[in-house]
PDB file of C-alpha atoms in Angstrom:
ATOM      1  CA  UNK A   1      15.289 -85.772  19.899  1.00 89.00           C
ATOM      2  CA  UNK A   2      17.649 -82.994  20.989  1.00 90.00           C
ATOM      3  CA  UNK A   3      15.596 -80.394  19.138  1.00 87.00           C
ATOM      4  CA  UNK A   4      12.356 -81.751  20.638  1.00 83.00           C
ATOM      5  CA  UNK A   5      13.903 -81.432  24.110  1.00 87.00           C
ATOM      6  CA  UNK A   6      14.887 -77.814  23.470  1.00 86.00           C
ATOM      7  CA  UNK A   7      11.409 -76.964  22.166  1.00 81.00           C
ATOM      8  CA  UNK A   8       9.791 -78.601  25.196  1.00 77.00           C
ATOM      9  CA  UNK A   9      11.994 -76.410  27.407  1.00 80.00           C
ATOM     10  CA  UNK A  10      10.664 -73.317  25.628  1.00 76.00           C
ATOM     11  CA  UNK A  11      13.557 -72.554  23.280  1.00 81.00           C
ATOM     12  CA  UNK A  12      12.871 -71.181  19.807  1.00 80.00           C
ATOM     13  CA  UNK A  13      14.414 -73.130  16.918  1.00 85.00           C
ATOM     14  CA  UNK A  14      15.152 -71.088  13.781  1.00 86.00           C
ATOM     15  CA  UNK A  15      15.913 -73.254  10.777  1.00 83.00           C
ATOM     16  CA  UNK A  16      17.459 -75.111   9.218  1.00 85.00           C
ATOM     17  CA  UNK A  17      16.518 -73.930   5.737  1.00 83.00           C
ATOM     18  CA  UNK A  18      16.698 -76.119   2.636  1.00 82.00           C
ATOM     19  CA  UNK A  19      18.811 -75.494  -0.435  1.00 81.00           C
ATOM     20  CA  UNK A  20      22.324 -75.893  -1.797  1.00 82.00           C
ATOM     21  CA  UNK A  21      24.809 -76.342   1.023  1.00 81.00           C
ATOM     22  CA  UNK A  22      28.532 -75.588   1.189  1.00 82.00           C
ATOM     23  CA  UNK A  23      29.337 -79.283   0.710  1.00 84.00           C
ATOM     24  CA  UNK A  24      27.327 -79.367  -2.510  1.00 82.00           C
ATOM     25  CA  UNK A  25      24.395 -81.386  -1.146  1.00 85.00           C
ATOM     26  CA  UNK A  26      20.850 -80.143  -1.612  1.00 85.00           C
ATOM     27  CA  UNK A  27      18.422 -80.350   1.292  1.00 84.00           C
ATOM     28  CA  UNK A  28      17.876 -79.111   4.851  1.00 84.00           C
ATOM     29  CA  UNK A  29      20.948 -77.812   6.633  1.00 84.00           C
ATOM     30  CA  UNK A  30      21.430 -74.175   5.621  1.00 85.00           C
ATOM     31  CA  UNK A  31      21.236 -71.283   8.039  1.00 87.00           C
ATOM     32  CA  UNK A  32      18.127 -69.175   7.506  1.00 85.00           C
ATOM     33  CA  UNK A  33      18.602 -66.067   5.410  1.00 85.00           C
ATOM     34  CA  UNK A  34      19.454 -63.004   7.569  1.00 87.00           C
ATOM     35  CA  UNK A  35      16.155 -61.273   6.778  1.00 80.00           C
ATOM     36  CA  UNK A  36      14.242 -64.386   7.821  1.00 80.00           C
ATOM     37  CA  UNK A  37      16.175 -64.542  11.093  1.00 84.00           C
ATOM     38  CA  UNK A  38      15.438 -60.877  11.800  1.00 79.00           C
ATOM     39  CA  UNK A  39      11.753 -61.358  11.010  1.00 73.00           C
ATOM     40  CA  UNK A  40      11.490 -64.386  13.309  1.00 75.00           C
ATOM     41  CA  UNK A  41      13.281 -62.604  16.142  1.00 78.00           C
ATOM     42  CA  UNK A  42      11.063 -59.551  15.756  1.00 70.00           C
ATOM     43  CA  UNK A  43       8.043 -61.808  16.173  1.00 68.00           C
ATOM     44  CA  UNK A  44       9.440 -63.302  19.362  1.00 69.00           C
ATOM     45  CA  UNK A  45      10.663 -60.049  20.892  1.00 71.00           C
ATOM     46  CA  UNK A  46       7.492 -58.106  20.162  1.00 66.00           C
ATOM     47  CA  UNK A  47       5.122 -57.941  23.108  1.00 68.00           C
ATOM     48  CA  UNK A  48       2.188 -59.378  21.196  1.00 85.00           C
ATOM     49  CA  UNK A  49      -1.137 -60.175  22.849  1.00 90.00           C
ATOM     50  CA  UNK A  50      -0.343 -63.912  22.890  1.00 91.00           C
ATOM     51  CA  UNK A  51       3.155 -63.490  24.331  1.00 87.00           C
ATOM     52  CA  UNK A  52       3.809 -66.162  26.939  1.00 87.00           C
ATOM     53  CA  UNK A  53       1.185 -68.519  25.541  1.00 92.00           C
ATOM     54  CA  UNK A  54       1.780 -71.758  23.657  1.00 95.00           C
ATOM     55  CA  UNK A  55      -0.413 -72.589  20.669  1.00 96.00           C
ATOM     56  CA  UNK A  56      -0.470 -76.004  19.001  1.00 98.00           C
ATOM     57  CA  UNK A  57      -1.945 -76.335  15.502  1.00 98.00           C
ATOM     58  CA  UNK A  58      -2.433 -79.475  13.426  1.00 98.00           C
ATOM     59  CA  UNK A  59      -2.669 -79.072   9.661  1.00 97.00           C
ATOM     60  CA  UNK A  60      -2.864 -80.916   6.370  1.00 96.00           C
ATOM     61  CA  UNK A  61      -3.995 -84.455   5.570  1.00 96.00           C
ATOM     62  CA  UNK A  62      -2.673 -87.756   6.794  1.00 97.00           C
ATOM     63  CA  UNK A  63      -1.490 -90.496   4.451  1.00 97.00           C
ATOM     64  CA  UNK A  64      -2.385 -94.020   5.507  1.00 97.00           C
ATOM     65  CA  UNK A  65      -0.243 -96.585   3.610  1.00 96.00           C
ATOM     66  CA  UNK A  66      -1.798 -99.542   1.829  1.00 94.00           C
ATOM     67  CA  UNK A  67       1.435-100.794   0.255  1.00 93.00           C
ATOM     68  CA  UNK A  68       4.789 -99.185  -0.648  1.00 94.00           C
ATOM     69  CA  UNK A  69       3.086 -97.274  -3.493  1.00 93.00           C
ATOM     70  CA  UNK A  70      -0.507 -96.512  -2.492  1.00 93.00           C
ATOM     71  CA  UNK A  71      -2.126 -94.767   0.458  1.00 95.00           C
ATOM     72  CA  UNK A  72      -5.483 -93.408   1.623  1.00 95.00           C
ATOM     73  CA  UNK A  73      -5.662 -89.619   1.888  1.00 95.00           C
ATOM     74  CA  UNK A  74      -7.922 -86.609   1.346  1.00 91.00           C
ATOM     75  CA  UNK A  75      -7.824 -83.266  -0.456  1.00 90.00           C
ATOM     76  CA  UNK A  76      -6.555 -81.101   2.402  1.00 92.00           C
ATOM     77  CA  UNK A  77      -3.662 -78.806   1.409  1.00 92.00           C
ATOM     78  CA  UNK A  78      -2.836 -77.554   4.910  1.00 94.00           C
ATOM     79  CA  UNK A  79      -3.171 -73.894   3.867  1.00 95.00           C
ATOM     80  CA  UNK A  80      -5.709 -72.974   6.549  1.00 95.00           C
ATOM     81  CA  UNK A  81      -3.744 -74.596   9.351  1.00 96.00           C
ATOM     82  CA  UNK A  82      -0.514 -72.950   8.194  1.00 96.00           C
ATOM     83  CA  UNK A  83      -2.241 -69.547   8.060  1.00 95.00           C
ATOM     84  CA  UNK A  84      -3.563 -69.997  11.605  1.00 96.00           C
ATOM     85  CA  UNK A  85      -0.136 -71.037  12.890  1.00 96.00           C
ATOM     86  CA  UNK A  86       1.543 -68.070  11.203  1.00 92.00           C
ATOM     87  CA  UNK A  87      -0.972 -65.638  12.699  1.00 93.00           C
ATOM     88  CA  UNK A  88      -0.538 -67.073  16.188  1.00 94.00           C
ATOM     89  CA  UNK A  89       3.239 -66.603  15.845  1.00 90.00           C
ATOM     90  CA  UNK A  90       2.733 -63.037  14.609  1.00 87.00           C
ATOM     91  CA  UNK A  91       0.726 -62.333  17.768  1.00 90.00           C
ATOM     92  CA  UNK A  92       3.661 -63.424  19.906  1.00 88.00           C
ATOM     93  CA  UNK A  93       2.714 -66.989  20.830  1.00 91.00           C
ATOM     94  CA  UNK A  94       5.118 -69.897  20.946  1.00 91.00           C
ATOM     95  CA  UNK A  95       3.683 -72.067  18.176  1.00 95.00           C
ATOM     96  CA  UNK A  96       4.004 -75.790  17.550  1.00 96.00           C
ATOM     97  CA  UNK A  97       2.740 -76.728  14.078  1.00 97.00           C
ATOM     98  CA  UNK A  98       2.207 -80.458  13.468  1.00 98.00           C
ATOM     99  CA  UNK A  99       1.498 -81.125   9.818  1.00 97.00           C
ATOM    100  CA  UNK A 100       0.793 -84.070   7.592  1.00 97.00           C
ATOM    101  CA  UNK A 101       2.311 -84.284   4.082  1.00 96.00           C
ATOM    102  CA  UNK A 102       1.963 -80.879   2.385  1.00 95.00           C
ATOM    103  CA  UNK A 103       3.856 -78.942  -0.272  1.00 92.00           C
ATOM    104  CA  UNK A 104       4.590 -75.814   1.760  1.00 91.00           C
ATOM    105  CA  UNK A 105       7.474 -74.419   3.730  1.00 90.00           C
ATOM    106  CA  UNK A 106       6.737 -73.849   7.408  1.00 89.00           C
ATOM    107  CA  UNK A 107       5.919 -70.264   8.418  1.00 86.00           C
ATOM    108  CA  UNK A 108       8.794 -68.434  10.012  1.00 77.00           C
ATOM    109  CA  UNK A 109       9.181 -68.145  13.770  1.00 78.00           C
ATOM    110  CA  UNK A 110       7.602 -71.417  14.863  1.00 89.00           C
ATOM    111  CA  UNK A 111       8.456 -75.076  15.422  1.00 92.00           C
ATOM    112  CA  UNK A 112       7.159 -77.377  12.679  1.00 95.00           C
ATOM    113  CA  UNK A 113       6.873 -81.149  13.106  1.00 96.00           C
ATOM    114  CA  UNK A 114       6.134 -83.136   9.946  1.00 97.00           C
ATOM    115  CA  UNK A 115       4.358 -86.485  10.136  1.00 97.00           C
ATOM    116  CA  UNK A 116       2.642 -88.846   7.713  1.00 97.00           C
ATOM    117  CA  UNK A 117       0.007 -90.939   9.469  1.00 98.00           C
ATOM    118  CA  UNK A 118      -2.705 -90.311  12.050  1.00 97.00           C
ATOM    119  CA  UNK A 119      -0.833 -92.414  14.613  1.00 97.00           C
ATOM    120  CA  UNK A 120       2.302 -90.315  14.095  1.00 97.00           C
ATOM    121  CA  UNK A 121       0.305 -87.098  14.419  1.00 98.00           C
ATOM    122  CA  UNK A 122      -1.295 -88.282  17.657  1.00 98.00           C
ATOM    123  CA  UNK A 123       2.108 -89.239  19.055  1.00 97.00           C
ATOM    124  CA  UNK A 124       3.528 -85.795  18.215  1.00 97.00           C
ATOM    125  CA  UNK A 125       0.509 -84.023  19.713  1.00 97.00           C
ATOM    126  CA  UNK A 126       0.570 -85.910  23.009  1.00 97.00           C
ATOM    127  CA  UNK A 127       4.359 -85.612  23.327  1.00 95.00           C
ATOM    128  CA  UNK A 128       4.205 -81.802  23.431  1.00 93.00           C
ATOM    129  CA  UNK A 129       0.682 -81.230  24.801  1.00 96.00           C
ATOM    130  CA  UNK A 130       1.745 -80.354  28.347  1.00 93.00           C
ATOM    131  CA  UNK A 131       1.871 -76.565  28.682  1.00 93.00           C
ATOM    132  CA  UNK A 132      -0.221 -75.855  25.577  1.00 96.00           C
ATOM    133  CA  UNK A 133      -2.761 -73.069  26.160  1.00 96.00           C
ATOM    134  CA  UNK A 134      -4.633 -73.242  22.841  1.00 96.00           C
ATOM    135  CA  UNK A 135      -5.071 -76.247  20.553  1.00 98.00           C
ATOM    136  CA  UNK A 136      -6.515 -75.810  17.051  1.00 98.00           C
ATOM    137  CA  UNK A 137      -7.131 -79.061  15.171  1.00 97.00           C
ATOM    138  CA  UNK A 138      -7.175 -77.933  11.539  1.00 96.00           C
ATOM    139  CA  UNK A 139      -5.780 -81.208  10.186  1.00 96.00           C
ATOM    140  CA  UNK A 140      -8.016 -83.376   8.015  1.00 95.00           C
ATOM    141  CA  UNK A 141      -7.094 -86.669   9.643  1.00 96.00           C
ATOM    142  CA  UNK A 142      -8.151 -89.809   7.758  1.00 96.00           C
ATOM    143  CA  UNK A 143     -10.941 -91.524   9.658  1.00 95.00           C
ATOM    144  CA  UNK A 144      -9.659 -94.989   8.733  1.00 97.00           C
ATOM    145  CA  UNK A 145      -6.506 -96.789   7.639  1.00 96.00           C
ATOM    146  CA  UNK A 146      -5.848-100.165   6.012  1.00 95.00           C
ATOM    147  CA  UNK A 147      -5.795-102.887   8.661  1.00 95.00           C
ATOM    148  CA  UNK A 148      -2.633-104.353   7.170  1.00 94.00           C
ATOM    149  CA  UNK A 149       0.083-102.768   5.058  1.00 94.00           C
ATOM    150  CA  UNK A 150       1.508-104.949   2.304  1.00 90.00           C
ATOM    151  CA  UNK A 151       5.286-105.051   2.086  1.00 92.00           C
ATOM    152  CA  UNK A 152       5.006-105.351  -1.699  1.00 91.00           C
ATOM    153  CA  UNK A 153       2.852-103.517  -4.214  1.00 90.00           C
ATOM    154  CA  UNK A 154      -0.526-105.204  -4.494  1.00 88.00           C
ATOM    155  CA  UNK A 155      -1.339-106.546  -7.961  1.00 85.00           C
ATOM    156  CA  UNK A 156      -4.737-106.583  -9.635  1.00 79.00           C
ATOM    157  CA  UNK A 157      -3.939-109.949 -11.111  1.00 72.00           C
ATOM    158  CA  UNK A 158      -3.577-111.782  -7.792  1.00 72.00           C
ATOM    159  CA  UNK A 159      -4.840-109.507  -4.991  1.00 70.00           C
ATOM    160  CA  UNK A 160      -8.460-108.658  -4.235  1.00 71.00           C
ATOM    161  CA  UNK A 161      -8.381-104.856  -4.233  1.00 75.00           C
ATOM    162  CA  UNK A 162     -12.165-104.606  -3.936  1.00 77.00           C
ATOM    163  CA  UNK A 163     -12.320-105.680  -0.292  1.00 81.00           C
ATOM    164  CA  UNK A 164      -9.558-103.916   1.645  1.00 87.00           C
ATOM    165  CA  UNK A 165     -10.084-104.232   5.401  1.00 92.00           C
ATOM    166  CA  UNK A 166     -10.056-100.892   7.232  1.00 95.00           C
ATOM    167  CA  UNK A 167      -9.406 -99.927  10.846  1.00 96.00           C
ATOM    168  CA  UNK A 168     -10.623 -96.759  12.559  1.00 97.00           C
ATOM    169  CA  UNK A 169      -7.918 -94.182  13.238  1.00 97.00           C
ATOM    170  CA  UNK A 170      -7.503 -92.513  16.642  1.00 96.00           C
ATOM    171  CA  UNK A 171      -9.673 -89.450  17.251  1.00 97.00           C
ATOM    172  CA  UNK A 172      -6.914 -86.931  17.925  1.00 97.00           C
ATOM    173  CA  UNK A 173      -8.979 -83.930  18.908  1.00 97.00           C
ATOM    174  CA  UNK A 174     -11.191 -85.979  21.239  1.00 97.00           C
ATOM    175  CA  UNK A 175      -8.090 -87.283  22.989  1.00 97.00           C
ATOM    176  CA  UNK A 176      -6.853 -83.705  23.360  1.00 98.00           C
ATOM    177  CA  UNK A 177     -10.155 -82.350  24.699  1.00 97.00           C
ATOM    178  CA  UNK A 178     -10.434 -85.133  27.300  1.00 97.00           C
ATOM    179  CA  UNK A 179      -6.741 -85.321  28.224  1.00 97.00           C
ATOM    180  CA  UNK A 180      -5.560 -84.640  31.812  1.00 96.00           C
ATOM    181  CA  UNK A 181      -3.300 -81.927  30.308  1.00 94.00           C
ATOM    182  CA  UNK A 182      -6.171 -80.441  28.316  1.00 96.00           C
ATOM    183  CA  UNK A 183      -5.355 -76.973  26.975  1.00 96.00           C
ATOM    184  CA  UNK A 184      -7.504 -74.120  28.265  1.00 95.00           C
ATOM    185  CA  UNK A 185      -9.092 -73.826  24.815  1.00 96.00           C
ATOM    186  CA  UNK A 186      -9.643 -76.522  22.177  1.00 97.00           C
ATOM    187  CA  UNK A 187     -10.970 -75.644  18.718  1.00 97.00           C
ATOM    188  CA  UNK A 188     -11.842 -78.123  15.998  1.00 97.00           C
ATOM    189  CA  UNK A 189     -12.904 -78.047  12.356  1.00 96.00           C
ATOM    190  CA  UNK A 190     -15.926 -79.580  10.648  1.00 93.00           C
ATOM    191  CA  UNK A 191     -15.797 -80.054   6.864  1.00 89.00           C
ATOM    192  CA  UNK A 192     -19.234 -81.199   5.694  1.00 88.00           C
ATOM    193  CA  UNK A 193     -21.101 -81.635   2.424  1.00 87.00           C
ATOM    194  CA  UNK A 194     -24.622 -81.348   3.903  1.00 89.00           C
ATOM    195  CA  UNK A 195     -26.418 -80.333   7.114  1.00 91.00           C
ATOM    196  CA  UNK A 196     -23.409 -78.201   8.015  1.00 90.00           C
ATOM    197  CA  UNK A 197     -24.880 -76.461  11.040  1.00 90.00           C
ATOM    198  CA  UNK A 198     -26.398 -79.539  12.671  1.00 93.00           C
ATOM    199  CA  UNK A 199     -23.374 -81.749  12.100  1.00 94.00           C
ATOM    200  CA  UNK A 200     -20.930 -79.096  13.281  1.00 95.00           C
ATOM    201  CA  UNK A 201     -22.900 -78.520  16.487  1.00 95.00           C
ATOM    202  CA  UNK A 202     -23.142 -82.258  17.119  1.00 96.00           C
ATOM    203  CA  UNK A 203     -19.374 -82.547  16.732  1.00 95.00           C
ATOM    204  CA  UNK A 204     -18.857 -79.540  18.998  1.00 96.00           C
ATOM    205  CA  UNK A 205     -20.712 -81.302  21.825  1.00 96.00           C
ATOM    206  CA  UNK A 206     -19.588 -84.881  21.176  1.00 96.00           C
ATOM    207  CA  UNK A 207     -15.906 -83.961  21.136  1.00 96.00           C
ATOM    208  CA  UNK A 208     -16.083 -81.572  24.101  1.00 96.00           C
ATOM    209  CA  UNK A 209     -14.762 -78.602  22.118  1.00 97.00           C
ATOM    210  CA  UNK A 210     -14.899 -74.938  23.047  1.00 96.00           C
ATOM    211  CA  UNK A 211     -15.504 -73.830  19.463  1.00 97.00           C
ATOM    212  CA  UNK A 212     -15.698 -75.394  16.049  1.00 97.00           C
ATOM    213  CA  UNK A 213     -14.973 -73.876  12.642  1.00 96.00           C
ATOM    214  CA  UNK A 214     -17.419 -75.168  10.030  1.00 94.00           C
ATOM    215  CA  UNK A 215     -16.712 -75.394   6.274  1.00 90.00           C
ATOM    216  CA  UNK A 216     -19.063 -76.335   3.439  1.00 87.00           C
ATOM    217  CA  UNK A 217     -17.001 -78.547   1.091  1.00 84.00           C
ATOM    218  CA  UNK A 218     -19.880 -79.939  -0.978  1.00 78.00           C
ATOM    219  CA  UNK A 219     -18.576 -78.632  -4.326  1.00 70.00           C
ATOM    220  CA  UNK A 220     -14.893 -79.139  -3.632  1.00 63.00           C
ATOM    221  CA  UNK A 221     -14.449 -75.506  -2.589  1.00 63.00           C
ATOM    222  CA  UNK A 222     -11.972 -74.610   0.160  1.00 68.00           C
ATOM    223  CA  UNK A 223      -9.552 -77.530  -0.352  1.00 75.00           C
ATOM    224  CA  UNK A 224      -6.240 -76.302  -1.810  1.00 73.00           C
ATOM    225  CA  UNK A 225      -7.758 -72.875  -2.509  1.00 83.00           C
ATOM    226  CA  UNK A 226      -6.362 -69.550  -1.289  1.00 85.00           C
ATOM    227  CA  UNK A 227      -9.822 -68.312  -0.240  1.00 89.00           C
ATOM    228  CA  UNK A 228     -12.296 -69.812   2.189  1.00 89.00           C
ATOM    229  CA  UNK A 229     -15.685 -69.237   3.766  1.00 90.00           C
ATOM    230  CA  UNK A 230     -16.455 -70.598   7.206  1.00 92.00           C
ATOM    231  CA  UNK A 231     -18.226 -69.875  10.452  1.00 94.00           C
ATOM    232  CA  UNK A 232     -17.112 -69.997  14.067  1.00 95.00           C
ATOM    233  CA  UNK A 233     -19.647 -71.851  16.225  1.00 95.00           C
ATOM    234  CA  UNK A 234     -19.622 -71.834  20.022  1.00 93.00           C
ATOM    235  CA  UNK A 235     -21.909 -73.088  22.768  1.00 91.00           C
ATOM    236  CA  UNK A 236     -23.666 -69.821  23.515  1.00 83.00           C
ATOM    237  CA  UNK A 237     -22.590 -66.883  21.325  1.00 75.00           C
ATOM    238  CA  UNK A 238     -23.986 -66.263  17.851  1.00 84.00           C
ATOM    239  CA  UNK A 239     -22.149 -67.764  14.886  1.00 90.00           C
ATOM    240  CA  UNK A 240     -19.477 -65.560  13.329  1.00 93.00           C
ATOM    241  CA  UNK A 241     -18.983 -65.798   9.561  1.00 93.00           C
ATOM    242  CA  UNK A 242     -15.643 -65.293   7.826  1.00 93.00           C
ATOM    243  CA  UNK A 243     -14.883 -64.925   4.114  1.00 92.00           C
ATOM    244  CA  UNK A 244     -11.644 -64.065   2.352  1.00 92.00           C
ATOM    245  CA  UNK A 245      -8.137 -65.364   1.922  1.00 93.00           C
ATOM    246  CA  UNK A 246      -7.117 -67.940   4.483  1.00 93.00           C
ATOM    247  CA  UNK A 247      -4.588 -65.467   5.918  1.00 93.00           C
ATOM    248  CA  UNK A 248      -7.355 -62.863   6.327  1.00 94.00           C
ATOM    249  CA  UNK A 249      -9.693 -65.385   7.930  1.00 94.00           C
ATOM    250  CA  UNK A 250      -6.951 -66.464  10.364  1.00 95.00           C
ATOM    251  CA  UNK A 251      -6.427 -62.815  11.366  1.00 94.00           C
ATOM    252  CA  UNK A 252     -10.152 -62.189  11.844  1.00 95.00           C
ATOM    253  CA  UNK A 253     -10.511 -65.442  13.773  1.00 95.00           C
ATOM    254  CA  UNK A 254      -7.926 -64.346  16.329  1.00 96.00           C
ATOM    255  CA  UNK A 255      -9.484 -60.876  16.495  1.00 94.00           C
ATOM    256  CA  UNK A 256     -12.649 -62.553  17.765  1.00 93.00           C
ATOM    257  CA  UNK A 257     -10.935 -65.037  20.067  1.00 92.00           C
ATOM    258  CA  UNK A 258      -8.180 -62.925  21.627  1.00 92.00           C
ATOM    259  CA  UNK A 259     -10.181 -61.409  24.512  1.00 90.00           C
ATOM    260  CA  UNK A 260     -11.471 -64.836  25.562  1.00 87.00           C
ATOM    261  CA  UNK A 261      -8.119 -66.587  25.115  1.00 88.00           C
ATOM    262  CA  UNK A 262      -6.332 -64.019  27.259  1.00 84.00           C
ATOM    263  CA  UNK A 263      -8.978 -64.224  29.984  1.00 84.00           C
ATOM    264  CA  UNK A 264      -8.861 -68.027  30.068  1.00 80.00           C
ATOM    265  CA  UNK A 265      -5.088 -68.192  30.520  1.00 71.00           C
TER     266      UNK A 265
END
């Protein structure tokens, strides 16, 4: 709670890092390595084009518990969202990265909040939304969750696993785009297996987004891969196609958006 208060006030939090500590424990608590501290400070002190702006990025999947062992999830690795957050920090923005369960360390020079469920992600988003200039919803949030969570592991022998009741999860990006503290720019993602263009444009309008980034995931490509192919779709301009590593795509994405983002804020 103390760290969240400092971040809300605009302070940069560097660390802690994880590893072997002086007491012999292993886990978070170490000071960042000196080179990492220097790199993070260079990012903050550089007069980048997004200096003075706050960018919030959601990334990764959500895990929706069914019992203490099982959960509903999807194939998202969080790599694209992490690449976008890292690029925004490199450009001088104050970055808040809210991520579901992923197997990656947070990029340097930003504030990372780790959550598990869609409800937790929504809570984290709304808690820090005030003052955000750009919101990019790259997280692959589960559309549904089990209506009830069993306190004990469900057994095939006595529980009916074929008819699990599901409840719709909150629509995080819609709540952001219609919020009284709506950021100046809201960008979403559309991962589709068919009719990519039509479905992405429908989502762009229905969720009141400024842009949407559309991915074809019909053959399992993109998820957990280092490379991606996507297109940036807006309300009036022509689509812009990107192909390459996710870090390269993040850089090219901001190259296209920077003039508009700066003008809007």
